[in-house]
Amino acid sequence: MHLTVLTIFPELFGPFLATSLIGRARERGLLAIEVRDLRDATTDRHRVVDDEPYGGGGGMVMTAPPWIRAVREATAAAPAWRVLLSPQGRRLDDALVRELAARERLVLLCARYEGIDERVLETVVDEEVSIGDYVLSGGELPAMVLIEALSRQVPGVVQLASSVVRDSFRSGLLDHPHYTRPPVVEGREVPPVLLSGNHAEIERWRELAAVRATWRKRPDLLAVAELTAAQRRELERLGRECGDGLARRPKDRG
Ligand code: ADE
């Protein structure tokens, strides 16, 4: 996968792209990520990228020509899917991450959020993507969120492919709880089945624990989740045992 990031703050990406899974993936040639300074596509001495809005009003608007030039330069050698990070975009979720990960080359446009001339969208943007219904000051953090989610889809980036498949949302369910040493923390023990060494039992426990976690934390997901027969039975049991709203949050009781 090849990503080009266009931003006026390239320095924000340095440690992020050099660290942990993404740093290793880049070293191993699994991911190519290039960060370009939008100001390099300006033509004036002061490298200006914004101007006052036509029609008046507060704030500044990012001007179209540097963006158009920068995107065209970034796609001159090979075409790419061009994504503008914006709160007006399609909300990022697992399905969209997988759609975008299927593309070989992406250009990510990180605008500062006072606004960007509409003609950038009309000429050099294929899709707008939002990371949630709130406004950040720019697209840089959303781009990092997207890059991290995308990189996990690239074969070989995450060592254990099963942990990607098991990730929350792949099946439409949240992940099951995890435990590691020590065996007792603040008087709380690890579920005994996890110490049993019986892998089939452990797998079954995890399957049902995922349903219980989803029921408790994100019951809205259960409407469309793909459930096994055992998971459906567990859901019915939860419904019978604690059908009231309070029971969905047992930690709130007592
Ligand atoms: N830029 C500013 N806010 C954003 C958001 N919520 N998602 C994507 N890009 C943004």
PDB file of C-alpha atoms and ligand atoms in Angstrom:
ATOM      1  CA  MET A   1       0.000   0.000   0.000  1.00  0.00           C
ATOM      2  CA  HIS A   2       1.268   3.452  -0.907  1.00  0.00           C
ATOM      3  CA  LEU A   3       0.051   6.544   0.962  1.00  0.00           C
ATOM      4  CA  THR A   4       0.830  10.193   0.324  1.00  0.00           C
ATOM      5  CA  VAL A   5      -0.144  12.705   2.999  1.00  0.00           C
ATOM      6  CA  LEU A   6      -0.566  16.374   2.095  1.00  0.00           C
ATOM      7  CA  THR A   7      -0.422  18.775   5.038  1.00  0.00           C
ATOM      8  CA  ILE A   8       0.965  22.117   6.180  1.00  0.00           C
ATOM      9  CA  PHE A   9       2.279  20.367   9.318  1.00  0.00           C
ATOM     10  CA  PRO A  10       4.430  17.470   8.068  1.00  0.00           C
ATOM     11  CA  GLU A  11       6.383  17.498  11.342  1.00  0.00           C
ATOM     12  CA  LEU A  12       3.343  16.116  13.165  1.00  0.00           C
ATOM     13  CA  PHE A  13       3.800  12.781  11.391  1.00  0.00           C
ATOM     14  CA  GLY A  14       7.470  12.068  12.188  1.00  0.00           C
ATOM     15  CA  PRO A  15       7.378   9.945  15.377  1.00  0.00           C
ATOM     16  CA  PHE A  16       3.990   8.484  14.500  1.00  0.00           C
ATOM     17  CA  LEU A  17       5.282   7.008  11.254  1.00  0.00           C
ATOM     18  CA  ALA A  18       8.580   5.857  12.758  1.00  0.00           C
ATOM     19  CA  THR A  19       7.193   3.986  15.779  1.00  0.00           C
ATOM     20  CA  SER A  20       5.867   0.502  16.520  1.00  0.00           C
ATOM     21  CA  LEU A  21       3.895  -1.446  13.893  1.00  0.00           C
ATOM     22  CA  ILE A  22       3.907   1.329  11.305  1.00  0.00           C
ATOM     23  CA  GLY A  23       7.618   2.053  11.712  1.00  0.00           C
ATOM     24  CA  ARG A  24       8.435  -1.643  11.301  1.00  0.00           C
ATOM     25  CA  ALA A  25       6.048  -2.058   8.374  1.00  0.00           C
ATOM     26  CA  ARG A  26       7.741   0.826   6.581  1.00  0.00           C
ATOM     27  CA  GLU A  27      11.216  -0.575   7.291  1.00  0.00           C
ATOM     28  CA  ARG A  28      10.120  -3.934   5.916  1.00  0.00           C
ATOM     29  CA  GLY A  29       8.690  -2.313   2.768  1.00  0.00           C
ATOM     30  CA  LEU A  30       5.099  -3.365   3.501  1.00  0.00           C
ATOM     31  CA  LEU A  31       3.927   0.218   3.662  1.00  0.00           C
ATOM     32  CA  ALA A  32       5.191   3.233   1.738  1.00  0.00           C
ATOM     33  CA  ILE A  33       4.145   6.522   3.306  1.00  0.00           C
ATOM     34  CA  GLU A  34       5.283   9.855   2.037  1.00  0.00           C
ATOM     35  CA  VAL A  35       4.408  13.140   3.755  1.00  0.00           C
ATOM     36  CA  ARG A  36       4.466  16.262   1.614  1.00  0.00           C
ATOM     37  CA  ASP A  37       4.298  19.880   2.717  1.00  0.00           C
ATOM     38  CA  LEU A  38       1.414  21.610   0.976  1.00  0.00           C
ATOM     39  CA  ARG A  39       3.432  24.821   1.051  1.00  0.00           C
ATOM     40  CA  ASP A  40       5.890  23.256  -1.409  1.00  0.00           C
ATOM     41  CA  ALA A  41       3.072  23.557  -3.968  1.00  0.00           C
ATOM     42  CA  THR A  42       2.707  27.319  -3.485  1.00  0.00           C
ATOM     43  CA  THR A  43       4.260  29.756  -5.962  1.00  0.00           C
ATOM     44  CA  ASP A  44       4.527  32.944  -3.911  1.00  0.00           C
ATOM     45  CA  ARG A  45       7.440  34.062  -1.775  1.00  0.00           C
ATOM     46  CA  HIS A  46       5.488  33.731   1.492  1.00  0.00           C
ATOM     47  CA  ARG A  47       4.095  30.258   0.677  1.00  0.00           C
ATOM     48  CA  VAL A  48       0.562  31.370   1.525  1.00  0.00           C
ATOM     49  CA  VAL A  49      -2.159  28.680   1.575  1.00  0.00           C
ATOM     50  CA  ASP A  50      -5.226  30.594   2.758  1.00  0.00           C
ATOM     51  CA  ASP A  51      -7.225  33.732   2.048  1.00  0.00           C
ATOM     52  CA  GLU A  52     -10.321  35.603   3.200  1.00  0.00           C
ATOM     53  CA  PRO A  53     -13.663  34.018   2.317  1.00  0.00           C
ATOM     54  CA  TYR A  54     -15.690  35.430  -0.578  1.00  0.00           C
ATOM     55  CA  GLY A  55     -18.920  36.713   0.914  1.00  0.00           C
ATOM     56  CA  GLY A  56     -17.198  37.782   4.112  1.00  0.00           C
ATOM     57  CA  GLY A  57     -17.497  36.229   7.539  1.00  0.00           C
ATOM     58  CA  GLY A  58     -14.814  35.185   9.957  1.00  0.00           C
ATOM     59  CA  GLY A  59     -11.895  32.842   9.498  1.00  0.00           C
ATOM     60  CA  MET A  60      -9.789  32.021   6.499  1.00  0.00           C
ATOM     61  CA  VAL A  61     -10.310  29.558   3.672  1.00  0.00           C
ATOM     62  CA  MET A  62      -7.586  27.318   2.236  1.00  0.00           C
ATOM     63  CA  THR A  63      -7.011  28.328  -1.366  1.00  0.00           C
ATOM     64  CA  ALA A  64      -7.551  25.862  -4.193  1.00  0.00           C
ATOM     65  CA  PRO A  65      -4.435  26.222  -6.406  1.00  0.00           C
ATOM     66  CA  PRO A  66      -1.810  24.765  -3.990  1.00  0.00           C
ATOM     67  CA  TRP A  67      -4.075  21.792  -3.216  1.00  0.00           C
ATOM     68  CA  ILE A  68      -4.815  21.111  -6.852  1.00  0.00           C
ATOM     69  CA  ARG A  69      -1.144  21.363  -7.759  1.00  0.00           C
ATOM     70  CA  ALA A  70      -0.059  19.175  -4.837  1.00  0.00           C
ATOM     71  CA  VAL A  71      -2.606  16.441  -5.559  1.00  0.00           C
ATOM     72  CA  ARG A  72      -1.763  16.429  -9.277  1.00  0.00           C
ATOM     73  CA  GLU A  73       1.948  16.156  -8.453  1.00  0.00           C
ATOM     74  CA  ALA A  74       1.280  13.343  -6.003  1.00  0.00           C
ATOM     75  CA  THR A  75      -0.691  11.401  -8.613  1.00  0.00           C
ATOM     76  CA  ALA A  76       1.447  12.228 -11.664  1.00  0.00           C
ATOM     77  CA  ALA A  77       3.368   8.936 -11.650  1.00  0.00           C
ATOM     78  CA  ALA A  78       0.407   6.705 -10.791  1.00  0.00           C
ATOM     79  CA  PRO A  79      -3.279   7.297 -10.118  1.00  0.00           C
ATOM     80  CA  ALA A  80      -4.513   7.159  -6.532  1.00  0.00           C
ATOM     81  CA  TRP A  81      -7.774   7.374  -4.593  1.00  0.00           C
ATOM     82  CA  ARG A  82      -7.884  10.890  -3.159  1.00  0.00           C
ATOM     83  CA  VAL A  83      -9.375  11.257   0.314  1.00  0.00           C
ATOM     84  CA  LEU A  84     -10.099  14.543   2.081  1.00  0.00           C
ATOM     85  CA  LEU A  85     -10.311  14.177   5.861  1.00  0.00           C
ATOM     86  CA  SER A  86     -13.294  16.279   6.862  1.00  0.00           C
ATOM     87  CA  PRO A  87     -16.104  16.266   9.422  1.00  0.00           C
ATOM     88  CA  GLN A  88     -18.470  16.395   6.437  1.00  0.00           C
ATOM     89  CA  GLY A  89     -17.309  13.019   5.185  1.00  0.00           C
ATOM     90  CA  ARG A  90     -18.582   9.462   5.411  1.00  0.00           C
ATOM     91  CA  ARG A  91     -18.040   8.244   8.969  1.00  0.00           C
ATOM     92  CA  LEU A  92     -15.057   5.903   9.247  1.00  0.00           C
ATOM     93  CA  ASP A  93     -15.898   2.371  10.361  1.00  0.00           C
ATOM     94  CA  ASP A  94     -14.511  -1.114   9.800  1.00  0.00           C
ATOM     95  CA  ALA A  95     -16.293  -1.487   6.440  1.00  0.00           C
ATOM     96  CA  LEU A  96     -14.851   1.780   5.116  1.00  0.00           C
ATOM     97  CA  VAL A  97     -11.366   0.910   6.404  1.00  0.00           C
ATOM     98  CA  ARG A  98     -11.502  -2.336   4.437  1.00  0.00           C
ATOM     99  CA  GLU A  99     -12.804  -0.577   1.328  1.00  0.00           C
ATOM    100  CA  LEU A 100      -9.955   1.926   1.461  1.00  0.00           C
ATOM    101  CA  ALA A 101      -7.382  -0.762   2.278  1.00  0.00           C
ATOM    102  CA  ALA A 102      -8.306  -2.509  -0.973  1.00  0.00           C
ATOM    103  CA  ARG A 103      -6.886   0.444  -2.900  1.00  0.00           C
ATOM    104  CA  GLU A 104      -3.235   0.290  -3.756  1.00  0.00           C
ATOM    105  CA  ARG A 105      -2.526   4.000  -3.571  1.00  0.00           C
ATOM    106  CA  LEU A 106      -4.188   6.716  -1.502  1.00  0.00           C
ATOM    107  CA  VAL A 107      -3.582  10.438  -1.208  1.00  0.00           C
ATOM    108  CA  LEU A 108      -4.775  11.902   2.106  1.00  0.00           C
ATOM    109  CA  LEU A 109      -5.566  15.621   2.135  1.00  0.00           C
ATOM    110  CA  CYS A 110      -5.303  17.154   5.610  1.00  0.00           C
ATOM    111  CA  ALA A 111      -7.036  20.526   5.564  1.00  0.00           C
ATOM    112  CA  ARG A 112      -7.060  22.853   8.522  1.00  0.00           C
ATOM    113  CA  TYR A 113     -10.614  23.178   9.535  1.00  0.00           C
ATOM    114  CA  GLU A 114     -11.533  26.793   8.880  1.00  0.00           C
ATOM    115  CA  GLY A 115     -12.489  25.496   5.489  1.00  0.00           C
ATOM    116  CA  ILE A 116     -11.169  24.625   2.079  1.00  0.00           C
ATOM    117  CA  ASP A 117     -12.224  26.104  -1.260  1.00  0.00           C
ATOM    118  CA  GLU A 118     -15.054  23.938  -2.609  1.00  0.00           C
ATOM    119  CA  ARG A 119     -13.334  23.646  -5.972  1.00  0.00           C
ATOM    120  CA  VAL A 120     -10.673  21.442  -4.405  1.00  0.00           C
ATOM    121  CA  LEU A 121     -13.424  18.919  -3.673  1.00  0.00           C
ATOM    122  CA  GLU A 122     -14.837  19.312  -7.166  1.00  0.00           C
ATOM    123  CA  THR A 123     -11.540  18.757  -8.961  1.00  0.00           C
ATOM    124  CA  VAL A 124      -9.140  16.551  -6.993  1.00  0.00           C
ATOM    125  CA  VAL A 125     -11.079  14.721  -4.250  1.00  0.00           C
ATOM    126  CA  ASP A 126     -12.726  11.320  -4.698  1.00  0.00           C
ATOM    127  CA  GLU A 127     -14.127  10.882  -1.207  1.00  0.00           C
ATOM    128  CA  GLU A 128     -14.487  12.755   2.097  1.00  0.00           C
ATOM    129  CA  VAL A 129     -13.914  10.761   5.277  1.00  0.00           C
ATOM    130  CA  SER A 130     -14.758  11.806   8.847  1.00  0.00           C
ATOM    131  CA  ILE A 131     -13.515  10.079  11.988  1.00  0.00           C
ATOM    132  CA  GLY A 132     -16.579  11.140  13.977  1.00  0.00           C
ATOM    133  CA  ASP A 133     -19.173  13.795  14.573  1.00  0.00           C
ATOM    134  CA  TYR A 134     -16.963  16.380  16.219  1.00  0.00           C
ATOM    135  CA  VAL A 135     -14.719  19.056  14.797  1.00  0.00           C
ATOM    136  CA  LEU A 136     -10.934  18.966  15.135  1.00  0.00           C
ATOM    137  CA  SER A 137      -8.654  21.786  14.072  1.00  0.00           C
ATOM    138  CA  GLY A 138      -7.326  19.854  11.096  1.00  0.00           C
ATOM    139  CA  GLY A 139      -7.182  16.586   9.222  1.00  0.00           C
ATOM    140  CA  GLU A 140      -3.781  15.482  10.543  1.00  0.00           C
ATOM    141  CA  LEU A 141      -5.008  13.445  13.526  1.00  0.00           C
ATOM    142  CA  PRO A 142      -7.843  11.922  11.467  1.00  0.00           C
ATOM    143  CA  ALA A 143      -5.253  10.968   8.813  1.00  0.00           C
ATOM    144  CA  MET A 144      -3.163   9.232  11.485  1.00  0.00           C
ATOM    145  CA  VAL A 145      -6.239   7.377  12.710  1.00  0.00           C
ATOM    146  CA  LEU A 146      -6.938   6.255   9.163  1.00  0.00           C
ATOM    147  CA  ILE A 147      -3.303   5.288   8.497  1.00  0.00           C
ATOM    148  CA  GLU A 148      -3.172   3.158  11.627  1.00  0.00           C
ATOM    149  CA  ALA A 149      -6.445   1.421  10.811  1.00  0.00           C
ATOM    150  CA  LEU A 150      -5.361   0.852   7.185  1.00  0.00           C
ATOM    151  CA  SER A 151      -1.926  -0.453   8.135  1.00  0.00           C
ATOM    152  CA  ARG A 152      -3.510  -3.205  10.245  1.00  0.00           C
ATOM    153  CA  GLN A 153      -5.187  -4.488   7.080  1.00  0.00           C
ATOM    154  CA  VAL A 154      -1.926  -4.861   5.160  1.00  0.00           C
ATOM    155  CA  PRO A 155      -0.863  -8.515   5.209  1.00  0.00           C
ATOM    156  CA  GLY A 156       2.186  -8.973   7.419  1.00  0.00           C
ATOM    157  CA  VAL A 157       1.917  -5.697   9.367  1.00  0.00           C
ATOM    158  CA  VAL A 158       0.209  -7.300  12.349  1.00  0.00           C
ATOM    159  CA  GLN A 159       2.175 -10.435  13.189  1.00  0.00           C
ATOM    160  CA  LEU A 160      -0.793 -12.602  14.074  1.00  0.00           C
ATOM    161  CA  ALA A 161      -3.389 -12.390  11.308  1.00  0.00           C
ATOM    162  CA  SER A 162      -5.862 -13.965  13.735  1.00  0.00           C
ATOM    163  CA  SER A 163      -5.703 -10.887  15.951  1.00  0.00           C
ATOM    164  CA  VAL A 164      -6.874  -8.768  13.016  1.00  0.00           C
ATOM    165  CA  VAL A 165      -9.697 -11.169  12.269  1.00  0.00           C
ATOM    166  CA  ARG A 166     -10.587 -11.254  15.945  1.00  0.00           C
ATOM    167  CA  ASP A 167     -10.477  -7.457  16.231  1.00  0.00           C
ATOM    168  CA  SER A 168     -13.618  -5.811  17.459  1.00  0.00           C
ATOM    169  CA  PHE A 169     -16.128  -5.176  14.683  1.00  0.00           C
ATOM    170  CA  ARG A 170     -14.924  -7.771  12.185  1.00  0.00           C
ATOM    171  CA  SER A 171     -17.794 -10.020  13.251  1.00  0.00           C
ATOM    172  CA  GLY A 172     -19.837  -7.032  14.334  1.00  0.00           C
ATOM    173  CA  LEU A 173     -19.080  -7.792  18.003  1.00  0.00           C
ATOM    174  CA  LEU A 174     -16.720  -6.206  20.499  1.00  0.00           C
ATOM    175  CA  ASP A 175     -13.608  -8.097  21.546  1.00  0.00           C
ATOM    176  CA  HIS A 176     -13.741 -10.467  24.533  1.00  0.00           C
ATOM    177  CA  PRO A 177     -11.942  -9.375  27.743  1.00  0.00           C
ATOM    178  CA  HIS A 178      -8.213 -10.135  28.061  1.00  0.00           C
ATOM    179  CA  TYR A 179      -6.157 -11.154  31.105  1.00  0.00           C
ATOM    180  CA  THR A 180      -2.471 -11.610  31.852  1.00  0.00           C
ATOM    181  CA  ARG A 181      -0.272 -12.086  34.941  1.00  0.00           C
ATOM    182  CA  PRO A 182      -0.614 -11.657  37.871  1.00  0.00           C
ATOM    183  CA  PRO A 183      -3.494 -14.097  38.417  1.00  0.00           C
ATOM    184  CA  VAL A 184      -5.104 -11.944  41.146  1.00  0.00           C
ATOM    185  CA  VAL A 185      -5.437  -8.139  40.935  1.00  0.00           C
ATOM    186  CA  GLU A 186      -7.185  -6.257  43.767  1.00  0.00           C
ATOM    187  CA  GLY A 187      -8.837  -9.516  44.794  1.00  0.00           C
ATOM    188  CA  ARG A 188     -10.119 -10.155  41.268  1.00  0.00           C
ATOM    189  CA  GLU A 189      -9.282 -13.500  39.747  1.00  0.00           C
ATOM    190  CA  VAL A 190      -8.808 -14.495  36.144  1.00  0.00           C
ATOM    191  CA  PRO A 191     -11.761 -16.571  34.841  1.00  0.00           C
ATOM    192  CA  PRO A 192     -10.620 -20.150  35.693  1.00  0.00           C
ATOM    193  CA  VAL A 193     -11.273 -21.482  32.188  1.00  0.00           C
ATOM    194  CA  LEU A 194      -8.417 -19.336  30.864  1.00  0.00           C
ATOM    195  CA  LEU A 195      -6.004 -21.207  33.156  1.00  0.00           C
ATOM    196  CA  SER A 196      -7.373 -24.632  32.233  1.00  0.00           C
ATOM    197  CA  GLY A 197      -5.231 -25.218  29.149  1.00  0.00           C
ATOM    198  CA  ASN A 198      -8.332 -26.522  27.369  1.00  0.00           C
ATOM    199  CA  HIS A 199      -8.212 -24.603  24.095  1.00  0.00           C
ATOM    200  CA  ALA A 200     -11.656 -25.604  22.869  1.00  0.00           C
ATOM    201  CA  GLU A 201     -13.197 -24.458  26.166  1.00  0.00           C
ATOM    202  CA  ILE A 202     -11.212 -21.226  26.068  1.00  0.00           C
ATOM    203  CA  GLU A 203     -12.377 -20.523  22.523  1.00  0.00           C
ATOM    204  CA  ARG A 204     -15.989 -21.152  23.578  1.00  0.00           C
ATOM    205  CA  TRP A 205     -15.617 -18.850  26.589  1.00  0.00           C
ATOM    206  CA  ARG A 206     -14.199 -16.083  24.381  1.00  0.00           C
ATOM    207  CA  GLU A 207     -17.002 -16.462  21.864  1.00  0.00           C
ATOM    208  CA  LEU A 208     -19.623 -15.982  24.575  1.00  0.00           C
ATOM    209  CA  ALA A 209     -17.663 -13.324  26.445  1.00  0.00           C
ATOM    210  CA  ALA A 210     -17.662 -11.252  23.228  1.00  0.00           C
ATOM    211  CA  VAL A 211     -21.466 -11.397  23.168  1.00  0.00           C
ATOM    212  CA  ARG A 212     -21.660 -10.423  26.838  1.00  0.00           C
ATOM    213  CA  ALA A 213     -19.262  -7.489  26.336  1.00  0.00           C
ATOM    214  CA  THR A 214     -21.254  -6.261  23.344  1.00  0.00           C
ATOM    215  CA  TRP A 215     -24.533  -6.640  25.229  1.00  0.00           C
ATOM    216  CA  ARG A 216     -23.190  -4.586  28.101  1.00  0.00           C
ATOM    217  CA  LYS A 217     -21.226  -1.888  26.234  1.00  0.00           C
ATOM    218  CA  ARG A 218     -22.668  -1.553  22.728  1.00  0.00           C
ATOM    219  CA  PRO A 219     -26.046  -3.321  22.546  1.00  0.00           C
ATOM    220  CA  ASP A 220     -26.808  -1.407  19.324  1.00  0.00           C
ATOM    221  CA  LEU A 221     -24.265  -3.593  17.508  1.00  0.00           C
ATOM    222  CA  LEU A 222     -26.200  -6.779  18.274  1.00  0.00           C
ATOM    223  CA  ALA A 223     -28.944  -5.914  15.809  1.00  0.00           C
ATOM    224  CA  VAL A 224     -26.641  -6.606  12.843  1.00  0.00           C
ATOM    225  CA  ALA A 225     -23.866  -8.796  14.309  1.00  0.00           C
ATOM    226  CA  GLU A 226     -23.198 -12.224  12.817  1.00  0.00           C
ATOM    227  CA  LEU A 227     -23.748 -14.679  15.663  1.00  0.00           C
ATOM    228  CA  THR A 228     -23.001 -18.381  15.989  1.00  0.00           C
ATOM    229  CA  ALA A 229     -25.726 -20.629  17.373  1.00  0.00           C
ATOM    230  CA  ALA A 230     -24.003 -20.643  20.779  1.00  0.00           C
ATOM    231  CA  GLN A 231     -23.776 -16.864  20.759  1.00  0.00           C
ATOM    232  CA  ARG A 232     -27.473 -16.582  19.913  1.00  0.00           C
ATOM    233  CA  ARG A 233     -28.312 -18.854  22.839  1.00  0.00           C
ATOM    234  CA  GLU A 234     -26.141 -16.724  25.156  1.00  0.00           C
ATOM    235  CA  LEU A 235     -27.948 -13.610  23.976  1.00  0.00           C
ATOM    236  CA  GLU A 236     -31.316 -15.212  24.664  1.00  0.00           C
ATOM    237  CA  ARG A 237     -30.115 -16.218  28.122  1.00  0.00           C
ATOM    238  CA  LEU A 238     -28.973 -12.640  28.848  1.00  0.00           C
ATOM    239  CA  GLY A 239     -32.329 -11.369  27.649  1.00  0.00           C
ATOM    240  CA  ARG A 240     -34.179 -13.763  29.970  1.00  0.00           C
ATOM    241  CA  GLU A 241     -31.927 -13.165  32.963  1.00  0.00           C
ATOM    242  CA  CYS A 242     -31.598  -9.426  32.773  1.00  0.00           C
ATOM    243  CA  GLY A 243     -34.149  -8.064  30.395  1.00  0.00           C
ATOM    244  CA  ASP A 244     -34.299  -4.682  32.129  1.00  0.00           C
ATOM    245  CA  GLY A 245     -32.076  -1.748  31.206  1.00  0.00           C
ATOM    246  CA  LEU A 246     -30.187  -1.817  34.499  1.00  0.00           C
ATOM    247  CA  ALA A 247     -29.060  -5.365  33.948  1.00  0.00           C
ATOM    248  CA  ARG A 248     -27.141  -4.304  30.860  1.00  0.00           C
ATOM    249  CA  ARG A 249     -24.733  -2.553  33.136  1.00  0.00           C
ATOM    250  CA  PRO A 250     -24.238  -4.972  36.023  1.00  0.00           C
ATOM    251  CA  LYS A 251     -21.190  -3.020  37.204  1.00  0.00           C
ATOM    252  CA  ASP A 252     -23.549  -0.118  38.039  1.00  0.00           C
ATOM    253  CA  ARG A 253     -25.509  -2.229  40.532  1.00  0.00           C
ATOM    254  CA  GLY A 254     -24.686  -2.548  44.214  1.00  0.00           C
TER     255      GLY A 254
HETATM  256  N1  ADE B   1     -11.123  17.543  10.278  1.00  0.00           N
HETATM  257  C1  ADE B   1     -11.664  18.218  11.318  1.00  0.00           C
HETATM  258  N2  ADE B   1     -12.494  17.438  12.008  1.00  0.00           N
HETATM  259  C2  ADE B   1     -12.491  16.216  11.403  1.00  0.00           C
HETATM  260  C3  ADE B   1     -13.157  14.988  11.661  1.00  0.00           C
HETATM  261  N3  ADE B   1     -14.014  14.842  12.662  1.00  0.00           N
HETATM  262  N4  ADE B   1     -12.921  13.960  10.832  1.00  0.00           N
HETATM  263  C4  ADE B   1     -12.059  14.101   9.794  1.00  0.00           C
HETATM  264  N5  ADE B   1     -11.422  15.231   9.504  1.00  0.00           N
HETATM  265  C5  ADE B   1     -11.617  16.284  10.306  1.00  0.00           C
END
